[in-house]
């Protein structure tokens, strides 16, 4: 079931984030020396703009658009028109949006965590699931969808007359 929320945030999608990092299991790769990230949620959507804001924790970017996030452990789905991402992910998305002429950007990201010696005990990781791309405007998308649903054009009267004159059958 999809839950509509005011904004998508990592803590809102995965409230037990700190515990997920401390859970034993897939923290190391096969050589047991390299720490690997644990994927925790997917987020995707259409980012139309972003604004720099400030809180007691520092500066961040708030994205506006249409977003959906899926908790990979529980399968819970959250939708919102506003989103705040971890620094590493916001840099990826803001960079794509800063491309000259970009009106909106379609994206899909996997957000993960890996243990670290930071005060919170983990660092975020980000992995693009698709190549970020400038979104087409809504009319272009709808136009393309309607054209795909239309039957193939039939021959015009002039083409049919020419075929008949050439002795071709209908």
mmCIF file with all atom_site columns, C-alpha atoms in Angstrom:
data_model
loop_
_atom_site.group_PDB
_atom_site.id
_atom_site.type_symbol
_atom_site.label_atom_id
_atom_site.label_alt_id
_atom_site.label_comp_id
_atom_site.label_asym_id
_atom_site.label_entity_id
_atom_site.label_seq_id
_atom_site.pdbx_PDB_ins_code
_atom_site.Cartn_x
_atom_site.Cartn_y
_atom_site.Cartn_z
_atom_site.occupancy
_atom_site.B_iso_or_equiv
_atom_site.pdbx_formal_charge
_atom_site.auth_seq_id
_atom_site.auth_comp_id
_atom_site.auth_asym_id
_atom_site.auth_atom_id
_atom_site.pdbx_PDB_model_num
ATOM 1   C CA . UNK A 1 1   ? 0.000  0.000   0.000   1.00 0.00 ? 1   UNK A CA 1
ATOM 2   C CA . UNK A 1 2   ? 1.201  3.493   -0.810  1.00 0.00 ? 2   UNK A CA 1
ATOM 3   C CA . UNK A 1 3   ? 1.290  6.089   1.938   1.00 0.00 ? 3   UNK A CA 1
ATOM 4   C CA . UNK A 1 4   ? 1.102  9.770   1.037   1.00 0.00 ? 4   UNK A CA 1
ATOM 5   C CA . UNK A 1 5   ? 3.476  11.779  3.204   1.00 0.00 ? 5   UNK A CA 1
ATOM 6   C CA . UNK A 1 6   ? 4.394  15.461  3.502   1.00 0.00 ? 6   UNK A CA 1
ATOM 7   C CA . UNK A 1 7   ? 8.006  14.869  2.458   1.00 0.00 ? 7   UNK A CA 1
ATOM 8   C CA . UNK A 1 8   ? 10.313 11.961  1.747   1.00 0.00 ? 8   UNK A CA 1
ATOM 9   C CA . UNK A 1 9   ? 13.365 11.711  4.016   1.00 0.00 ? 9   UNK A CA 1
ATOM 10  C CA . UNK A 1 10  ? 15.735 8.840   4.789   1.00 0.00 ? 10  UNK A CA 1
ATOM 11  C CA . UNK A 1 11  ? 14.566 8.684   8.413   1.00 0.00 ? 11  UNK A CA 1
ATOM 12  C CA . UNK A 1 12  ? 10.922 8.783   7.330   1.00 0.00 ? 12  UNK A CA 1
ATOM 13  C CA . UNK A 1 13  ? 11.419 5.865   4.929   1.00 0.00 ? 13  UNK A CA 1
ATOM 14  C CA . UNK A 1 14  ? 13.708 3.795   7.180   1.00 0.00 ? 14  UNK A CA 1
ATOM 15  C CA . UNK A 1 15  ? 13.073 4.749   10.837  1.00 0.00 ? 15  UNK A CA 1
ATOM 16  C CA . UNK A 1 16  ? 15.356 1.929   12.091  1.00 0.00 ? 16  UNK A CA 1
ATOM 17  C CA . UNK A 1 17  ? 18.299 3.094   9.974   1.00 0.00 ? 17  UNK A CA 1
ATOM 18  C CA . UNK A 1 18  ? 20.907 3.001   12.761  1.00 0.00 ? 18  UNK A CA 1
ATOM 19  C CA . UNK A 1 19  ? 19.890 -0.549  13.716  1.00 0.00 ? 19  UNK A CA 1
ATOM 20  C CA . UNK A 1 20  ? 20.076 -1.668  10.093  1.00 0.00 ? 20  UNK A CA 1
ATOM 21  C CA . UNK A 1 21  ? 23.764 -0.755  10.004  1.00 0.00 ? 21  UNK A CA 1
ATOM 22  C CA . UNK A 1 22  ? 24.559 -2.587  13.233  1.00 0.00 ? 22  UNK A CA 1
ATOM 23  C CA . UNK A 1 23  ? 22.759 -5.763  12.161  1.00 0.00 ? 23  UNK A CA 1
ATOM 24  C CA . UNK A 1 24  ? 25.352 -8.487  11.523  1.00 0.00 ? 24  UNK A CA 1
ATOM 25  C CA . UNK A 1 25  ? 25.289 -10.089 8.133   1.00 0.00 ? 25  UNK A CA 1
ATOM 26  C CA . UNK A 1 26  ? 26.123 -8.690  4.748   1.00 0.00 ? 26  UNK A CA 1
ATOM 27  C CA . UNK A 1 27  ? 28.456 -5.958  5.990   1.00 0.00 ? 27  UNK A CA 1
ATOM 28  C CA . UNK A 1 28  ? 31.608 -7.441  4.466   1.00 0.00 ? 28  UNK A CA 1
ATOM 29  C CA . UNK A 1 29  ? 32.354 -8.834  1.037   1.00 0.00 ? 29  UNK A CA 1
ATOM 30  C CA . UNK A 1 30  ? 33.754 -12.347 0.480   1.00 0.00 ? 30  UNK A CA 1
ATOM 31  C CA . UNK A 1 31  ? 37.275 -11.458 1.651   1.00 0.00 ? 31  UNK A CA 1
ATOM 32  C CA . UNK A 1 32  ? 35.822 -10.206 4.971   1.00 0.00 ? 32  UNK A CA 1
ATOM 33  C CA . UNK A 1 33  ? 38.021 -7.116  4.752   1.00 0.00 ? 33  UNK A CA 1
ATOM 34  C CA . UNK A 1 34  ? 36.011 -4.735  2.613   1.00 0.00 ? 34  UNK A CA 1
ATOM 35  C CA . UNK A 1 35  ? 32.886 -3.205  4.110   1.00 0.00 ? 35  UNK A CA 1
ATOM 36  C CA . UNK A 1 36  ? 30.021 -3.186  1.639   1.00 0.00 ? 36  UNK A CA 1
ATOM 37  C CA . UNK A 1 37  ? 26.940 -1.021  1.718   1.00 0.00 ? 37  UNK A CA 1
ATOM 38  C CA . UNK A 1 38  ? 23.554 -2.320  2.787   1.00 0.00 ? 38  UNK A CA 1
ATOM 39  C CA . UNK A 1 39  ? 20.834 -1.043  0.404   1.00 0.00 ? 39  UNK A CA 1
ATOM 40  C CA . UNK A 1 40  ? 17.991 0.425   2.476   1.00 0.00 ? 40  UNK A CA 1
ATOM 41  C CA . UNK A 1 41  ? 15.617 2.191   0.072   1.00 0.00 ? 41  UNK A CA 1
ATOM 42  C CA . UNK A 1 42  ? 14.968 3.111   -3.531  1.00 0.00 ? 42  UNK A CA 1
ATOM 43  C CA . UNK A 1 43  ? 13.779 6.582   -4.426  1.00 0.00 ? 43  UNK A CA 1
ATOM 44  C CA . UNK A 1 44  ? 12.663 7.692   -7.850  1.00 0.00 ? 44  UNK A CA 1
ATOM 45  C CA . UNK A 1 45  ? 10.630 10.338  -9.501  1.00 0.00 ? 45  UNK A CA 1
ATOM 46  C CA . UNK A 1 46  ? 10.580 13.614  -11.342 1.00 0.00 ? 46  UNK A CA 1
ATOM 47  C CA . UNK A 1 47  ? 12.470 16.510  -9.722  1.00 0.00 ? 47  UNK A CA 1
ATOM 48  C CA . UNK A 1 48  ? 11.288 19.898  -10.987 1.00 0.00 ? 48  UNK A CA 1
ATOM 49  C CA . UNK A 1 49  ? 13.277 22.247  -8.754  1.00 0.00 ? 49  UNK A CA 1
ATOM 50  C CA . UNK A 1 50  ? 15.226 22.491  -5.531  1.00 0.00 ? 50  UNK A CA 1
ATOM 51  C CA . UNK A 1 51  ? 15.791 25.124  -2.877  1.00 0.00 ? 51  UNK A CA 1
ATOM 52  C CA . UNK A 1 52  ? 18.665 25.469  -0.420  1.00 0.00 ? 52  UNK A CA 1
ATOM 53  C CA . UNK A 1 53  ? 17.407 25.535  3.175   1.00 0.00 ? 53  UNK A CA 1
ATOM 54  C CA . UNK A 1 54  ? 18.930 25.520  6.650   1.00 0.00 ? 54  UNK A CA 1
ATOM 55  C CA . UNK A 1 55  ? 18.037 23.689  9.859   1.00 0.00 ? 55  UNK A CA 1
ATOM 56  C CA . UNK A 1 56  ? 19.699 23.111  13.218  1.00 0.00 ? 56  UNK A CA 1
ATOM 57  C CA . UNK A 1 57  ? 21.679 20.321  11.523  1.00 0.00 ? 57  UNK A CA 1
ATOM 58  C CA . UNK A 1 58  ? 23.036 22.485  8.720   1.00 0.00 ? 58  UNK A CA 1
ATOM 59  C CA . UNK A 1 59  ? 22.271 23.258  5.082   1.00 0.00 ? 59  UNK A CA 1
ATOM 60  C CA . UNK A 1 60  ? 20.375 20.899  2.802   1.00 0.00 ? 60  UNK A CA 1
ATOM 61  C CA . UNK A 1 61  ? 18.444 20.894  -0.466  1.00 0.00 ? 61  UNK A CA 1
ATOM 62  C CA . UNK A 1 62  ? 14.679 20.408  -0.609  1.00 0.00 ? 62  UNK A CA 1
ATOM 63  C CA . UNK A 1 63  ? 13.522 18.987  -3.939  1.00 0.00 ? 63  UNK A CA 1
ATOM 64  C CA . UNK A 1 64  ? 10.045 19.609  -5.324  1.00 0.00 ? 64  UNK A CA 1
ATOM 65  C CA . UNK A 1 65  ? 8.330  17.332  -7.845  1.00 0.00 ? 65  UNK A CA 1
ATOM 66  C CA . UNK A 1 66  ? 6.744  13.870  -7.818  1.00 0.00 ? 66  UNK A CA 1
ATOM 67  C CA . UNK A 1 67  ? 8.597  11.289  -5.733  1.00 0.00 ? 67  UNK A CA 1
ATOM 68  C CA . UNK A 1 68  ? 8.192  7.741   -4.517  1.00 0.00 ? 68  UNK A CA 1
ATOM 69  C CA . UNK A 1 69  ? 10.406 5.800   -2.110  1.00 0.00 ? 69  UNK A CA 1
ATOM 70  C CA . UNK A 1 70  ? 10.366 2.092   -1.234  1.00 0.00 ? 70  UNK A CA 1
ATOM 71  C CA . UNK A 1 71  ? 11.762 0.639   2.002   1.00 0.00 ? 71  UNK A CA 1
ATOM 72  C CA . UNK A 1 72  ? 13.680 -2.414  0.749   1.00 0.00 ? 72  UNK A CA 1
ATOM 73  C CA . UNK A 1 73  ? 13.204 -4.352  4.005   1.00 0.00 ? 73  UNK A CA 1
ATOM 74  C CA . UNK A 1 74  ? 9.464  -3.849  4.512   1.00 0.00 ? 74  UNK A CA 1
ATOM 75  C CA . UNK A 1 75  ? 8.285  -2.989  1.001   1.00 0.00 ? 75  UNK A CA 1
ATOM 76  C CA . UNK A 1 76  ? 6.467  0.094   2.311   1.00 0.00 ? 76  UNK A CA 1
ATOM 77  C CA . UNK A 1 77  ? 5.919  2.744   -0.372  1.00 0.00 ? 77  UNK A CA 1
ATOM 78  C CA . UNK A 1 78  ? 5.825  6.479   0.364   1.00 0.00 ? 78  UNK A CA 1
ATOM 79  C CA . UNK A 1 79  ? 4.816  9.231   -2.078  1.00 0.00 ? 79  UNK A CA 1
ATOM 80  C CA . UNK A 1 80  ? 5.317  12.963  -1.715  1.00 0.00 ? 80  UNK A CA 1
ATOM 81  C CA . UNK A 1 81  ? 5.763  16.210  -3.605  1.00 0.00 ? 81  UNK A CA 1
ATOM 82  C CA . UNK A 1 82  ? 8.753  17.223  -1.479  1.00 0.00 ? 82  UNK A CA 1
ATOM 83  C CA . UNK A 1 83  ? 11.971 15.342  -0.721  1.00 0.00 ? 83  UNK A CA 1
ATOM 84  C CA . UNK A 1 84  ? 15.169 15.765  1.292   1.00 0.00 ? 84  UNK A CA 1
ATOM 85  C CA . UNK A 1 85  ? 17.987 13.351  0.451   1.00 0.00 ? 85  UNK A CA 1
ATOM 86  C CA . UNK A 1 86  ? 21.287 12.536  2.177   1.00 0.00 ? 86  UNK A CA 1
ATOM 87  C CA . UNK A 1 87  ? 24.144 14.826  1.034   1.00 0.00 ? 87  UNK A CA 1
ATOM 88  C CA . UNK A 1 88  ? 25.728 12.332  -1.341  1.00 0.00 ? 88  UNK A CA 1
ATOM 89  C CA . UNK A 1 89  ? 22.416 11.729  -3.136  1.00 0.00 ? 89  UNK A CA 1
ATOM 90  C CA . UNK A 1 90  ? 21.370 15.381  -3.232  1.00 0.00 ? 90  UNK A CA 1
ATOM 91  C CA . UNK A 1 91  ? 24.673 16.215  -4.941  1.00 0.00 ? 91  UNK A CA 1
ATOM 92  C CA . UNK A 1 92  ? 23.993 13.644  -7.673  1.00 0.00 ? 92  UNK A CA 1
ATOM 93  C CA . UNK A 1 93  ? 20.462 14.919  -8.310  1.00 0.00 ? 93  UNK A CA 1
ATOM 94  C CA . UNK A 1 94  ? 21.276 18.638  -8.048  1.00 0.00 ? 94  UNK A CA 1
ATOM 95  C CA . UNK A 1 95  ? 24.172 18.125  -10.468 1.00 0.00 ? 95  UNK A CA 1
ATOM 96  C CA . UNK A 1 96  ? 21.820 16.590  -13.028 1.00 0.00 ? 96  UNK A CA 1
ATOM 97  C CA . UNK A 1 97  ? 19.352 19.439  -12.552 1.00 0.00 ? 97  UNK A CA 1
ATOM 98  C CA . UNK A 1 98  ? 22.049 22.076  -13.003 1.00 0.00 ? 98  UNK A CA 1
ATOM 99  C CA . UNK A 1 99  ? 22.592 20.989  -16.594 1.00 0.00 ? 99  UNK A CA 1
ATOM 100 C CA . UNK A 1 100 ? 21.960 23.975  -18.830 1.00 0.00 ? 100 UNK A CA 1
ATOM 101 C CA . UNK A 1 101 ? 18.352 24.083  -19.943 1.00 0.00 ? 101 UNK A CA 1
ATOM 102 C CA . UNK A 1 102 ? 17.121 21.249  -17.703 1.00 0.00 ? 102 UNK A CA 1
ATOM 103 C CA . UNK A 1 103 ? 13.497 21.870  -16.739 1.00 0.00 ? 103 UNK A CA 1
ATOM 104 C CA . UNK A 1 104 ? 13.015 18.678  -14.725 1.00 0.00 ? 104 UNK A CA 1
ATOM 105 C CA . UNK A 1 105 ? 14.975 15.475  -14.204 1.00 0.00 ? 105 UNK A CA 1
ATOM 106 C CA . UNK A 1 106 ? 13.764 11.875  -14.026 1.00 0.00 ? 106 UNK A CA 1
ATOM 107 C CA . UNK A 1 107 ? 15.850 9.748   -11.673 1.00 0.00 ? 107 UNK A CA 1
ATOM 108 C CA . UNK A 1 108 ? 15.998 6.470   -9.751  1.00 0.00 ? 108 UNK A CA 1
ATOM 109 C CA . UNK A 1 109 ? 18.500 5.948   -6.929  1.00 0.00 ? 109 UNK A CA 1
ATOM 110 C CA . UNK A 1 110 ? 19.356 3.216   -4.465  1.00 0.00 ? 110 UNK A CA 1
ATOM 111 C CA . UNK A 1 111 ? 20.295 4.653   -1.083  1.00 0.00 ? 111 UNK A CA 1
ATOM 112 C CA . UNK A 1 112 ? 22.410 2.452   1.163   1.00 0.00 ? 112 UNK A CA 1
ATOM 113 C CA . UNK A 1 113 ? 24.366 2.661   4.390   1.00 0.00 ? 113 UNK A CA 1
ATOM 114 C CA . UNK A 1 114 ? 27.720 1.344   5.499   1.00 0.00 ? 114 UNK A CA 1
ATOM 115 C CA . UNK A 1 115 ? 29.336 1.388   8.933   1.00 0.00 ? 115 UNK A CA 1
ATOM 116 C CA . UNK A 1 116 ? 31.720 4.253   9.631   1.00 0.00 ? 116 UNK A CA 1
ATOM 117 C CA . UNK A 1 117 ? 33.518 5.901   12.519  1.00 0.00 ? 117 UNK A CA 1
ATOM 118 C CA . UNK A 1 118 ? 31.350 9.014   12.211  1.00 0.00 ? 118 UNK A CA 1
ATOM 119 C CA . UNK A 1 119 ? 29.299 10.096  15.265  1.00 0.00 ? 119 UNK A CA 1
ATOM 120 C CA . UNK A 1 120 ? 26.138 8.483   13.825  1.00 0.00 ? 120 UNK A CA 1
ATOM 121 C CA . UNK A 1 121 ? 27.980 5.241   13.035  1.00 0.00 ? 121 UNK A CA 1
ATOM 122 C CA . UNK A 1 122 ? 27.226 5.058   9.319   1.00 0.00 ? 122 UNK A CA 1
ATOM 123 C CA . UNK A 1 123 ? 27.704 6.792   5.988   1.00 0.00 ? 123 UNK A CA 1
ATOM 124 C CA . UNK A 1 124 ? 25.194 6.906   3.164   1.00 0.00 ? 124 UNK A CA 1
ATOM 125 C CA . UNK A 1 125 ? 25.910 5.445   -0.240  1.00 0.00 ? 125 UNK A CA 1
ATOM 126 C CA . UNK A 1 126 ? 24.110 6.122   -3.501  1.00 0.00 ? 126 UNK A CA 1
ATOM 127 C CA . UNK A 1 127 ? 23.841 4.031   -6.639  1.00 0.00 ? 127 UNK A CA 1
ATOM 128 C CA . UNK A 1 128 ? 21.990 5.282   -9.732  1.00 0.00 ? 128 UNK A CA 1
ATOM 129 C CA . UNK A 1 129 ? 19.464 2.701   -10.943 1.00 0.00 ? 129 UNK A CA 1
ATOM 130 C CA . UNK A 1 130 ? 18.969 4.467   -14.277 1.00 0.00 ? 130 UNK A CA 1
ATOM 131 C CA . UNK A 1 131 ? 20.719 7.298   -16.032 1.00 0.00 ? 131 UNK A CA 1
ATOM 132 C CA . UNK A 1 132 ? 19.326 10.634  -14.854 1.00 0.00 ? 132 UNK A CA 1
ATOM 133 C CA . UNK A 1 133 ? 17.738 12.433  -17.766 1.00 0.00 ? 133 UNK A CA 1
ATOM 134 C CA . UNK A 1 134 ? 15.892 15.591  -18.494 1.00 0.00 ? 134 UNK A CA 1
ATOM 135 C CA . UNK A 1 135 ? 12.195 14.903  -18.392 1.00 0.00 ? 135 UNK A CA 1
ATOM 136 C CA . UNK A 1 136 ? 9.991  15.603  -21.345 1.00 0.00 ? 136 UNK A CA 1
ATOM 137 C CA . UNK A 1 137 ? 7.128  17.941  -20.757 1.00 0.00 ? 137 UNK A CA 1
ATOM 138 C CA . UNK A 1 138 ? 3.801  16.296  -19.938 1.00 0.00 ? 138 UNK A CA 1
ATOM 139 C CA . UNK A 1 139 ? 2.241  17.067  -23.337 1.00 0.00 ? 139 UNK A CA 1
ATOM 140 C CA . UNK A 1 140 ? 5.116  15.418  -25.199 1.00 0.00 ? 140 UNK A CA 1
ATOM 141 C CA . UNK A 1 141 ? 4.757  12.284  -23.075 1.00 0.00 ? 141 UNK A CA 1
ATOM 142 C CA . UNK A 1 142 ? 0.976  12.157  -23.515 1.00 0.00 ? 142 UNK A CA 1
ATOM 143 C CA . UNK A 1 143 ? 1.264  12.826  -27.238 1.00 0.00 ? 143 UNK A CA 1
ATOM 144 C CA . UNK A 1 144 ? 3.713  9.935   -27.671 1.00 0.00 ? 144 UNK A CA 1
ATOM 145 C CA . UNK A 1 145 ? 1.455  7.603   -25.675 1.00 0.00 ? 145 UNK A CA 1
ATOM 146 C CA . UNK A 1 146 ? -1.602 8.524   -27.737 1.00 0.00 ? 146 UNK A CA 1
ATOM 147 C CA . UNK A 1 147 ? 0.281  8.028   -31.017 1.00 0.00 ? 147 UNK A CA 1
ATOM 148 C CA . UNK A 1 148 ? 1.328  4.561   -29.914 1.00 0.00 ? 148 UNK A CA 1
ATOM 149 C CA . UNK A 1 149 ? -2.336 3.716   -29.296 1.00 0.00 ? 149 UNK A CA 1
ATOM 150 C CA . UNK A 1 150 ? -3.576 4.964   -32.692 1.00 0.00 ? 150 UNK A CA 1
ATOM 151 C CA . UNK A 1 151 ? -4.095 2.524   -35.575 1.00 0.00 ? 151 UNK A CA 1
ATOM 152 C CA . UNK A 1 152 ? -1.662 2.716   -38.481 1.00 0.00 ? 152 UNK A CA 1
ATOM 153 C CA . UNK A 1 153 ? -2.659 5.403   -40.996 1.00 0.00 ? 153 UNK A CA 1
ATOM 154 C CA . UNK A 1 154 ? -4.566 4.145   -44.026 1.00 0.00 ? 154 UNK A CA 1
ATOM 155 C CA . UNK A 1 155 ? -3.742 5.155   -47.558 1.00 0.00 ? 155 UNK A CA 1
ATOM 156 C CA . UNK A 1 156 ? -5.077 8.506   -48.632 1.00 0.00 ? 156 UNK A CA 1
ATOM 157 C CA . UNK A 1 157 ? -7.587 8.685   -51.480 1.00 0.00 ? 157 UNK A CA 1
ATOM 158 C CA . UNK A 1 158 ? -4.846 9.976   -53.796 1.00 0.00 ? 158 UNK A CA 1
ATOM 159 C CA . UNK A 1 159 ? -2.538 7.039   -52.990 1.00 0.00 ? 159 UNK A CA 1
ATOM 160 C CA . UNK A 1 160 ? -5.399 4.570   -53.506 1.00 0.00 ? 160 UNK A CA 1
ATOM 161 C CA . UNK A 1 161 ? -6.285 6.114   -56.904 1.00 0.00 ? 161 UNK A CA 1
ATOM 162 C CA . UNK A 1 162 ? -2.616 5.891   -57.960 1.00 0.00 ? 162 UNK A CA 1
ATOM 163 C CA . UNK A 1 163 ? -2.460 2.245   -56.860 1.00 0.00 ? 163 UNK A CA 1
ATOM 164 C CA . UNK A 1 164 ? -5.671 1.461   -58.788 1.00 0.00 ? 164 UNK A CA 1
ATOM 165 C CA . UNK A 1 165 ? -4.294 3.154   -61.904 1.00 0.00 ? 165 UNK A CA 1
ATOM 166 C CA . UNK A 1 166 ? -1.095 1.117   -61.609 1.00 0.00 ? 166 UNK A CA 1
ATOM 167 C CA . UNK A 1 167 ? -3.160 -2.049  -61.424 1.00 0.00 ? 167 UNK A CA 1
ATOM 168 C CA . UNK A 1 168 ? -2.452 -2.798  -57.763 1.00 0.00 ? 168 UNK A CA 1
ATOM 169 C CA . UNK A 1 169 ? -5.182 -4.451  -55.772 1.00 0.00 ? 169 UNK A CA 1
ATOM 170 C CA . UNK A 1 170 ? -6.563 -2.988  -52.597 1.00 0.00 ? 170 UNK A CA 1
#
